[in-house]
Short mmCIF file of N, CA, C and O in Angstrom, two decimals:
data_model
loop_
_atom_site.label_atom_id
_atom_site.label_comp_id
_atom_site.label_asym_id
_atom_site.label_seq_id
_atom_site.Cartn_x
_atom_site.Cartn_y
_atom_site.Cartn_z
N MET A 1 0.77 -1.17 0.00
CA MET A 1 0.00 0.00 0.00
C MET A 1 0.82 1.23 0.00
O MET A 1 1.84 1.26 0.66
N HIS A 2 0.23 2.20 -0.56
CA HIS A 2 0.92 3.46 -0.65
C HIS A 2 0.31 4.43 0.34
O HIS A 2 -0.88 4.40 0.58
N CYS A 3 1.19 5.23 0.69
CA CYS A 3 0.71 6.25 1.60
C CYS A 3 0.56 7.55 0.86
O CYS A 3 1.38 7.88 0.00
N LYS A 4 -0.38 8.28 1.18
CA LYS A 4 -0.56 9.57 0.58
C LYS A 4 0.38 10.54 1.29
O LYS A 4 0.41 10.55 2.52
N PRO A 5 1.13 11.30 0.45
CA PRO A 5 1.99 12.25 1.12
C PRO A 5 1.17 13.34 1.82
O PRO A 5 0.09 13.66 1.37
N ASN A 6 1.75 13.86 2.79
CA ASN A 6 1.07 14.87 3.52
C ASN A 6 1.23 16.23 2.87
O ASN A 6 0.37 17.10 3.04
N HIS A 7 2.29 16.33 2.30
CA HIS A 7 2.56 17.68 1.79
C HIS A 7 3.12 17.55 0.39
O HIS A 7 4.03 16.78 0.13
N ILE A 8 2.59 18.31 -0.62
CA ILE A 8 3.08 18.25 -2.00
C ILE A 8 3.88 19.52 -2.24
O ILE A 8 3.38 20.63 -2.06
N LEU A 9 5.09 19.32 -2.67
CA LEU A 9 6.00 20.43 -2.94
C LEU A 9 5.76 20.95 -4.38
O LEU A 9 5.25 20.24 -5.23
N PRO A 10 6.21 22.19 -4.63
CA PRO A 10 6.06 22.70 -5.99
C PRO A 10 6.93 21.91 -6.97
O PRO A 10 7.99 21.40 -6.62
N ALA A 11 6.51 21.87 -8.19
CA ALA A 11 7.20 21.08 -9.19
C ALA A 11 8.51 21.76 -9.59
O ALA A 11 8.61 22.98 -9.63
N VAL A 12 9.47 20.98 -9.86
CA VAL A 12 10.77 21.50 -10.34
C VAL A 12 10.72 21.39 -11.86
O VAL A 12 10.54 20.32 -12.42
N VAL A 13 10.87 22.51 -12.51
CA VAL A 13 10.81 22.54 -13.97
C VAL A 13 12.25 22.58 -14.50
O VAL A 13 13.00 23.49 -14.20
N HIS A 14 12.57 21.64 -15.29
CA HIS A 14 13.90 21.55 -15.88
C HIS A 14 13.87 22.23 -17.26
O HIS A 14 12.81 22.39 -17.86
N PRO A 15 15.06 22.60 -17.77
CA PRO A 15 15.07 23.22 -19.12
C PRO A 15 14.54 22.24 -20.16
O PRO A 15 14.68 21.03 -20.03
N THR A 16 13.96 22.80 -21.16
CA THR A 16 13.35 21.99 -22.22
C THR A 16 14.44 21.31 -23.03
O THR A 16 15.42 21.91 -23.46
N LYS A 17 14.26 20.04 -23.14
CA LYS A 17 15.18 19.29 -23.98
C LYS A 17 14.68 19.45 -25.42
O LYS A 17 13.54 19.19 -25.70
N CYS A 18 15.59 19.90 -26.35
CA CYS A 18 15.22 20.11 -27.75
C CYS A 18 15.60 18.90 -28.56
O CYS A 18 16.73 18.44 -28.53
N CYS A 19 14.66 18.42 -29.26
CA CYS A 19 14.88 17.32 -30.19
C CYS A 19 14.61 17.84 -31.59
O CYS A 19 13.70 18.63 -31.81
N VAL A 20 15.38 17.39 -32.53
CA VAL A 20 15.24 17.86 -33.93
C VAL A 20 14.85 16.66 -34.76
O VAL A 20 15.49 15.62 -34.73
N ASN A 21 13.78 16.84 -35.44
CA ASN A 21 13.35 15.81 -36.39
C ASN A 21 13.61 16.38 -37.78
O ASN A 21 12.96 17.33 -38.22
N ASN A 22 14.57 15.84 -38.54
CA ASN A 22 14.94 16.36 -39.87
C ASN A 22 14.17 15.60 -40.95
O ASN A 22 14.12 14.38 -40.93
N THR A 23 13.59 16.40 -41.84
CA THR A 23 12.96 15.82 -43.03
C THR A 23 13.63 16.43 -44.25
O THR A 23 14.12 17.56 -44.22
N PHE A 24 13.66 15.69 -45.32
CA PHE A 24 14.32 16.17 -46.54
C PHE A 24 13.37 16.04 -47.72
O PHE A 24 12.65 15.06 -47.83
N THR A 25 13.41 17.04 -48.56
CA THR A 25 12.66 17.02 -49.82
C THR A 25 13.64 17.31 -50.94
O THR A 25 14.37 18.29 -50.89
N ASN A 26 13.66 16.45 -51.94
CA ASN A 26 14.55 16.68 -53.09
C ASN A 26 13.79 17.49 -54.14
O ASN A 26 12.72 17.10 -54.60
N ASN A 27 14.36 18.61 -54.51
CA ASN A 27 13.79 19.48 -55.55
C ASN A 27 14.76 19.52 -56.73
O ASN A 27 15.96 19.61 -56.54
N ILE A 28 14.22 19.48 -57.95
CA ILE A 28 15.04 19.56 -59.15
C ILE A 28 14.90 20.96 -59.72
O ILE A 28 13.80 21.44 -60.00
N VAL A 29 16.02 21.62 -59.89
CA VAL A 29 16.05 22.95 -60.49
C VAL A 29 16.79 22.83 -61.82
O VAL A 29 18.01 22.63 -61.83
N PRO A 30 16.08 22.90 -62.96
CA PRO A 30 16.77 22.78 -64.25
C PRO A 30 17.59 24.04 -64.56
O PRO A 30 17.12 25.16 -64.39
N HIS A 31 18.81 23.83 -64.98
CA HIS A 31 19.68 24.91 -65.43
C HIS A 31 19.96 24.67 -66.91
O HIS A 31 20.50 23.64 -67.28
N ILE A 32 19.55 25.63 -67.74
CA ILE A 32 19.67 25.48 -69.20
C ILE A 32 20.81 26.37 -69.68
O ILE A 32 20.83 27.57 -69.43
N HIS A 33 21.77 25.75 -70.35
CA HIS A 33 22.91 26.48 -70.92
C HIS A 33 22.86 26.30 -72.43
O HIS A 33 23.44 25.37 -72.98
N PRO A 34 22.16 27.23 -73.17
CA PRO A 34 22.01 27.05 -74.63
C PRO A 34 23.32 27.27 -75.37
O PRO A 34 24.15 28.06 -74.98
N THR A 35 23.46 26.54 -76.49
CA THR A 35 24.61 26.67 -77.38
C THR A 35 24.06 26.73 -78.80
O THR A 35 23.13 26.02 -79.15
N HIS A 36 24.65 27.62 -79.62
CA HIS A 36 24.22 27.75 -81.02
C HIS A 36 25.45 27.73 -81.91
O HIS A 36 26.44 28.38 -81.62
N THR A 37 25.38 26.97 -82.99
CA THR A 37 26.45 26.92 -83.98
C THR A 37 25.88 27.40 -85.31
O THR A 37 24.88 26.89 -85.77
N THR A 38 26.54 28.38 -85.90
CA THR A 38 26.15 28.89 -87.21
C THR A 38 27.18 28.41 -88.23
O THR A 38 28.38 28.63 -88.05
N THR A 39 26.72 27.76 -89.29
CA THR A 39 27.60 27.34 -90.37
C THR A 39 27.54 28.40 -91.45
O THR A 39 26.47 28.69 -91.98
N VAL A 40 28.66 29.01 -91.76
CA VAL A 40 28.73 30.05 -92.78
C VAL A 40 29.35 29.43 -94.02
O VAL A 40 30.50 29.00 -94.01
N ASN A 41 28.57 29.36 -95.10
CA ASN A 41 29.05 28.82 -96.37
C ASN A 41 29.54 29.98 -97.23
O ASN A 41 28.78 30.90 -97.53
N HIS A 42 30.78 29.94 -97.61
CA HIS A 42 31.37 31.00 -98.42
C HIS A 42 31.42 30.53 -99.88
O HIS A 42 31.91 29.45 -100.16
N VAL A 43 30.89 31.36 -100.79
CA VAL A 43 30.90 31.05 -102.21
C VAL A 43 31.68 32.15 -102.90
O VAL A 43 31.36 33.33 -102.76
N ASN A 44 32.71 31.78 -103.65
CA ASN A 44 33.53 32.76 -104.34
C ASN A 44 33.37 32.57 -105.84
O ASN A 44 33.42 31.45 -106.34
N TYR A 45 33.17 33.66 -106.55
CA TYR A 45 33.09 33.62 -108.01
C TYR A 45 34.35 34.27 -108.57
O TYR A 45 34.64 35.42 -108.27
N GLU A 46 35.09 33.51 -109.35
CA GLU A 46 36.27 34.05 -110.01
C GLU A 46 35.85 34.46 -111.42
O GLU A 46 35.47 33.63 -112.24
N HIS A 47 35.89 35.75 -111.67
CA HIS A 47 35.50 36.27 -112.98
C HIS A 47 36.73 36.33 -113.87
O HIS A 47 37.67 37.06 -113.58
N GLN A 48 36.72 35.55 -114.93
CA GLN A 48 37.82 35.53 -115.87
C GLN A 48 37.40 36.29 -117.13
O GLN A 48 36.39 35.95 -117.74
N HIS A 49 38.15 37.30 -117.47
CA HIS A 49 37.82 38.14 -118.62
C HIS A 49 38.71 37.78 -119.80
O HIS A 49 39.93 37.68 -119.67
N PHE A 50 38.09 37.55 -120.93
CA PHE A 50 38.79 37.25 -122.15
C PHE A 50 38.46 38.32 -123.19
O PHE A 50 37.36 38.88 -123.18
N PHE A 51 39.38 38.63 -124.05
CA PHE A 51 39.19 39.68 -125.02
C PHE A 51 39.54 39.17 -126.42
O PHE A 51 40.60 39.49 -126.97
N PRO A 52 38.65 38.37 -127.01
CA PRO A 52 38.95 37.90 -128.37
C PRO A 52 38.85 39.08 -129.36
O PRO A 52 38.08 40.01 -129.17
N HIS A 53 39.68 39.01 -130.36
CA HIS A 53 39.72 40.10 -131.33
C HIS A 53 39.71 39.52 -132.73
O HIS A 53 40.39 38.53 -133.00
N THR A 54 38.93 40.11 -133.59
CA THR A 54 38.92 39.70 -134.99
C THR A 54 39.32 40.89 -135.84
O THR A 54 39.29 42.04 -135.38
N GLN A 55 39.69 40.60 -137.06
CA GLN A 55 40.11 41.67 -137.96
C GLN A 55 39.56 41.34 -139.34
O GLN A 55 39.49 40.17 -139.72
N SER A 56 39.17 42.35 -140.06
CA SER A 56 38.68 42.15 -141.41
C SER A 56 39.18 43.28 -142.29
O SER A 56 39.68 44.29 -141.80
N SER A 57 39.06 43.08 -143.56
CA SER A 57 39.43 44.14 -144.51
C SER A 57 38.41 44.12 -145.64
O SER A 57 37.71 43.12 -145.84
N GLU A 58 38.33 45.19 -146.32
CA GLU A 58 37.42 45.28 -147.45
C GLU A 58 38.08 46.14 -148.53
O GLU A 58 38.95 46.96 -148.24
N THR A 59 37.66 45.91 -149.72
CA THR A 59 38.17 46.68 -150.85
C THR A 59 36.99 47.38 -151.51
O THR A 59 35.99 46.73 -151.83
N VAL A 60 37.11 48.65 -151.65
CA VAL A 60 36.07 49.44 -152.30
C VAL A 60 36.60 49.82 -153.69
O VAL A 60 37.68 50.39 -153.82
N VAL A 61 35.85 49.47 -154.72
CA VAL A 61 36.25 49.74 -156.10
C VAL A 61 35.37 50.85 -156.65
O VAL A 61 34.14 50.81 -156.51
N THR A 62 35.99 51.85 -157.24
CA THR A 62 35.24 52.93 -157.86
C THR A 62 35.69 53.07 -159.32
O THR A 62 36.78 52.60 -159.70
N ASN A 63 34.86 53.67 -160.13
CA ASN A 63 35.16 53.91 -161.54
C ASN A 63 34.89 55.36 -161.86
O ASN A 63 33.96 55.97 -161.33
N THR A 64 35.72 55.90 -162.70
CA THR A 64 35.46 57.25 -163.21
C THR A 64 35.45 57.19 -164.74
O THR A 64 36.12 56.34 -165.34
N GLN A 65 34.67 58.02 -165.33
CA GLN A 65 34.56 58.10 -166.78
C GLN A 65 35.07 59.48 -167.21
O GLN A 65 34.63 60.49 -166.68
N ALA A 66 36.00 59.49 -168.12
CA ALA A 66 36.55 60.76 -168.61
C ALA A 66 36.35 60.83 -170.12
O ALA A 66 36.65 59.88 -170.86
N ASN A 67 35.84 61.94 -170.61
CA ASN A 67 35.66 62.16 -172.04
C ASN A 67 36.97 62.73 -172.58
O ASN A 67 37.36 63.84 -172.23
N MET A 68 37.67 61.97 -173.43
CA MET A 68 38.99 62.37 -173.89
C MET A 68 38.97 62.95 -175.31
O MET A 68 40.01 63.07 -175.94
N GLY A 69 37.83 63.28 -175.80
CA GLY A 69 37.77 63.84 -177.16
C GLY A 69 36.33 64.15 -177.54
O GLY A 69 35.43 64.02 -176.72
N PRO A 70 36.11 64.54 -178.81
CA PRO A 70 34.73 64.84 -179.20
C PRO A 70 33.89 63.57 -179.24
O PRO A 70 34.38 62.48 -179.46
N ALA A 71 32.62 63.71 -178.96
CA ALA A 71 31.69 62.58 -178.94
C ALA A 71 31.50 62.07 -180.36
O ALA A 71 31.44 62.84 -181.32
N PRO A 72 31.39 60.74 -180.54
CA PRO A 72 31.17 60.21 -181.89
C PRO A 72 29.75 60.55 -182.37
O PRO A 72 28.86 60.80 -181.56
N ALA A 73 29.55 60.51 -183.67
CA ALA A 73 28.23 60.80 -184.24
C ALA A 73 27.28 59.69 -183.84
O ALA A 73 27.62 58.51 -183.91
N PRO A 74 26.06 60.03 -183.43
CA PRO A 74 25.11 59.00 -182.99
C PRO A 74 24.59 58.18 -184.15
O PRO A 74 24.42 58.68 -185.25
N PHE A 75 24.37 56.89 -183.88
CA PHE A 75 23.75 56.02 -184.87
C PHE A 75 22.26 56.15 -184.77
O PHE A 75 21.72 56.31 -183.68
N PRO A 76 21.53 56.05 -185.87
CA PRO A 76 20.07 56.10 -185.77
C PRO A 76 19.55 54.80 -185.16
O PRO A 76 19.76 53.73 -185.70
N THR A 77 18.99 54.89 -183.96
CA THR A 77 18.45 53.72 -183.26
C THR A 77 17.10 54.07 -182.68
O THR A 77 16.64 55.19 -182.79
N ALA A 78 16.47 53.08 -182.06
CA ALA A 78 15.18 53.31 -181.41
C ALA A 78 15.39 54.25 -180.22
O ALA A 78 16.47 54.31 -179.65
N PRO A 79 14.33 54.96 -179.85
CA PRO A 79 14.48 55.88 -178.71
C PRO A 79 14.86 55.10 -177.45
O PRO A 79 14.33 54.03 -177.18
N ALA A 80 15.79 55.65 -176.72
CA ALA A 80 16.29 54.97 -175.50
C ALA A 80 15.31 55.15 -174.35
O ALA A 80 14.68 56.17 -174.23
N VAL A 81 15.24 54.11 -173.51
CA VAL A 81 14.42 54.17 -172.30
C VAL A 81 15.27 54.82 -171.22
O VAL A 81 16.38 54.37 -170.95
N PRO A 82 14.79 55.91 -170.63
CA PRO A 82 15.64 56.56 -169.61
C PRO A 82 15.85 55.65 -168.40
O PRO A 82 14.92 54.99 -167.93
N GLN A 83 17.09 55.57 -167.94
CA GLN A 83 17.43 54.79 -166.74
C GLN A 83 17.98 55.74 -165.69
O GLN A 83 18.68 56.68 -166.01
N MET A 84 17.69 55.42 -164.45
CA MET A 84 18.16 56.26 -163.35
C MET A 84 19.61 55.92 -163.05
O MET A 84 19.93 54.78 -162.72
N GLY A 85 20.51 56.85 -163.19
CA GLY A 85 21.89 56.67 -162.76
C GLY A 85 22.75 55.82 -163.67
O GLY A 85 23.84 55.43 -163.30
N GLY A 86 22.33 55.48 -164.84
CA GLY A 86 23.16 54.71 -165.75
C GLY A 86 23.16 53.23 -165.40
O GLY A 86 22.35 52.75 -164.65
N THR A 87 24.11 52.49 -165.95
CA THR A 87 24.21 51.05 -165.75
C THR A 87 25.46 50.75 -164.94
O THR A 87 26.57 50.88 -165.45
N PRO A 88 25.31 50.35 -163.68
CA PRO A 88 26.51 50.05 -162.90
C PRO A 88 27.10 48.70 -163.32
O PRO A 88 26.39 47.82 -163.76
N PHE A 89 28.40 48.57 -163.23
CA PHE A 89 29.05 47.31 -163.53
C PHE A 89 30.24 47.15 -162.60
O PHE A 89 30.69 48.08 -161.97
N THR A 90 30.77 45.94 -162.54
CA THR A 90 31.89 45.65 -161.65
C THR A 90 33.19 46.04 -162.32
O THR A 90 33.22 46.43 -163.49
N ALA A 91 34.28 45.89 -161.55
CA ALA A 91 35.60 46.25 -162.10
C ALA A 91 35.98 45.35 -163.26
O ALA A 91 36.82 45.71 -164.07
N THR A 92 35.36 44.17 -163.36
CA THR A 92 35.66 43.26 -164.48
C THR A 92 34.76 43.52 -165.67
O THR A 92 34.86 42.83 -166.68
N GLY A 93 33.84 44.48 -165.53
CA GLY A 93 32.94 44.80 -166.63
C GLY A 93 31.67 43.99 -166.62
O GLY A 93 30.83 44.13 -167.50
N GLN A 94 31.49 43.10 -165.63
CA GLN A 94 30.27 42.30 -165.55
C GLN A 94 29.23 43.05 -164.73
O GLN A 94 29.56 43.86 -163.86
N PHE A 95 27.96 42.77 -164.98
CA PHE A 95 26.89 43.43 -164.26
C PHE A 95 26.77 42.88 -162.84
O PHE A 95 27.17 41.76 -162.57
N PHE A 96 26.21 43.69 -161.95
CA PHE A 96 25.98 43.25 -160.57
C PHE A 96 24.89 42.19 -160.55
O PHE A 96 23.93 42.25 -161.32
N PRO A 97 25.00 41.19 -159.65
CA PRO A 97 23.95 40.17 -159.54
C PRO A 97 22.63 40.81 -159.14
O PRO A 97 22.61 41.69 -158.29
N GLY A 98 21.55 40.36 -159.72
CA GLY A 98 20.22 40.86 -159.38
C GLY A 98 19.87 42.18 -160.02
O GLY A 98 18.86 42.78 -159.70
N GLN A 99 20.72 42.69 -160.90
CA GLN A 99 20.42 43.96 -161.57
C GLN A 99 19.23 43.75 -162.50
O GLN A 99 19.10 42.70 -163.13
N ALA A 100 18.37 44.74 -162.61
CA ALA A 100 17.16 44.63 -163.44
C ALA A 100 17.52 44.27 -164.86
O ALA A 100 18.36 44.91 -165.49
N GLY A 101 16.91 43.20 -165.38
CA GLY A 101 17.15 42.78 -166.75
C GLY A 101 18.40 41.94 -166.90
O GLY A 101 18.69 41.45 -167.97
N MET A 102 19.16 41.77 -165.84
CA MET A 102 20.40 41.02 -165.93
C MET A 102 20.43 39.87 -164.93
O MET A 102 21.48 39.47 -164.47
N SER A 103 19.27 39.38 -164.53
CA SER A 103 19.25 38.33 -163.53
C SER A 103 19.93 37.07 -164.06
O SER A 103 19.79 36.74 -165.22
N GLY A 104 20.65 36.40 -163.21
CA GLY A 104 21.32 35.17 -163.60
C GLY A 104 22.65 35.38 -164.27
O GLY A 104 23.26 34.45 -164.75
N MET A 105 23.13 36.62 -164.34
CA MET A 105 24.43 36.88 -164.97
C MET A 105 25.53 36.36 -164.03
O MET A 105 25.51 36.64 -162.84
N PRO A 106 26.50 35.62 -164.54
CA PRO A 106 27.57 35.13 -163.67
C PRO A 106 28.58 36.21 -163.35
O PRO A 106 28.68 37.21 -164.06
N GLY A 107 29.35 35.96 -162.29
CA GLY A 107 30.46 36.85 -161.95
C GLY A 107 30.02 38.06 -161.17
O GLY A 107 28.87 38.23 -160.79
N GLY A 108 30.97 38.93 -160.90
CA GLY A 108 30.69 40.16 -160.17
C GLY A 108 30.69 39.93 -158.67
O GLY A 108 30.86 38.84 -158.18
N PHE A 109 30.54 41.00 -157.94
CA PHE A 109 30.45 40.91 -156.49
C PHE A 109 29.43 41.92 -156.02
O PHE A 109 29.20 42.94 -156.68
N PRO A 110 28.80 41.68 -154.89
CA PRO A 110 27.80 42.66 -154.42
C PRO A 110 28.47 43.91 -153.91
O PRO A 110 29.57 43.87 -153.37
N PHE A 111 27.83 45.01 -154.13
CA PHE A 111 28.39 46.27 -153.64
C PHE A 111 27.78 46.60 -152.28
O PHE A 111 26.73 46.11 -151.92
N ARG A 112 28.50 47.39 -151.48
CA ARG A 112 28.05 47.74 -150.13
C ARG A 112 27.06 48.88 -150.20
O ARG A 112 27.28 49.86 -150.89
N LYS A 113 25.98 48.79 -149.46
CA LYS A 113 25.00 49.87 -149.38
C LYS A 113 25.26 50.63 -148.09
O LYS A 113 25.50 50.05 -147.05
N ARG A 114 25.22 51.91 -148.15
CA ARG A 114 25.44 52.71 -146.93
C ARG A 114 24.22 53.53 -146.63
O ARG A 114 23.49 53.91 -147.44
#
């Protein structure tokens, strides 16, 4: 059996004992480090200049008519058809190709038109 105490003393309070309960949470923090690569394509054009040269020559033939004496007496013939500028001919005495009334005549050379 227990006896009841006669007298109860005041309680003695001791300092609080501190206990630490540690918890951990893992957090992921993404760190992004971007990288960029630029490919530069270089295109070079080498311009090569050439200077071809040709050469030509031409010969221009002219005729002059000089009256070196009195005109001969005319023969009686049919009236002449007037022609513009006379009858041109080449240095060899042949008619120009394609001349009116002389188509198909051999020889001669074409004259230059300016």
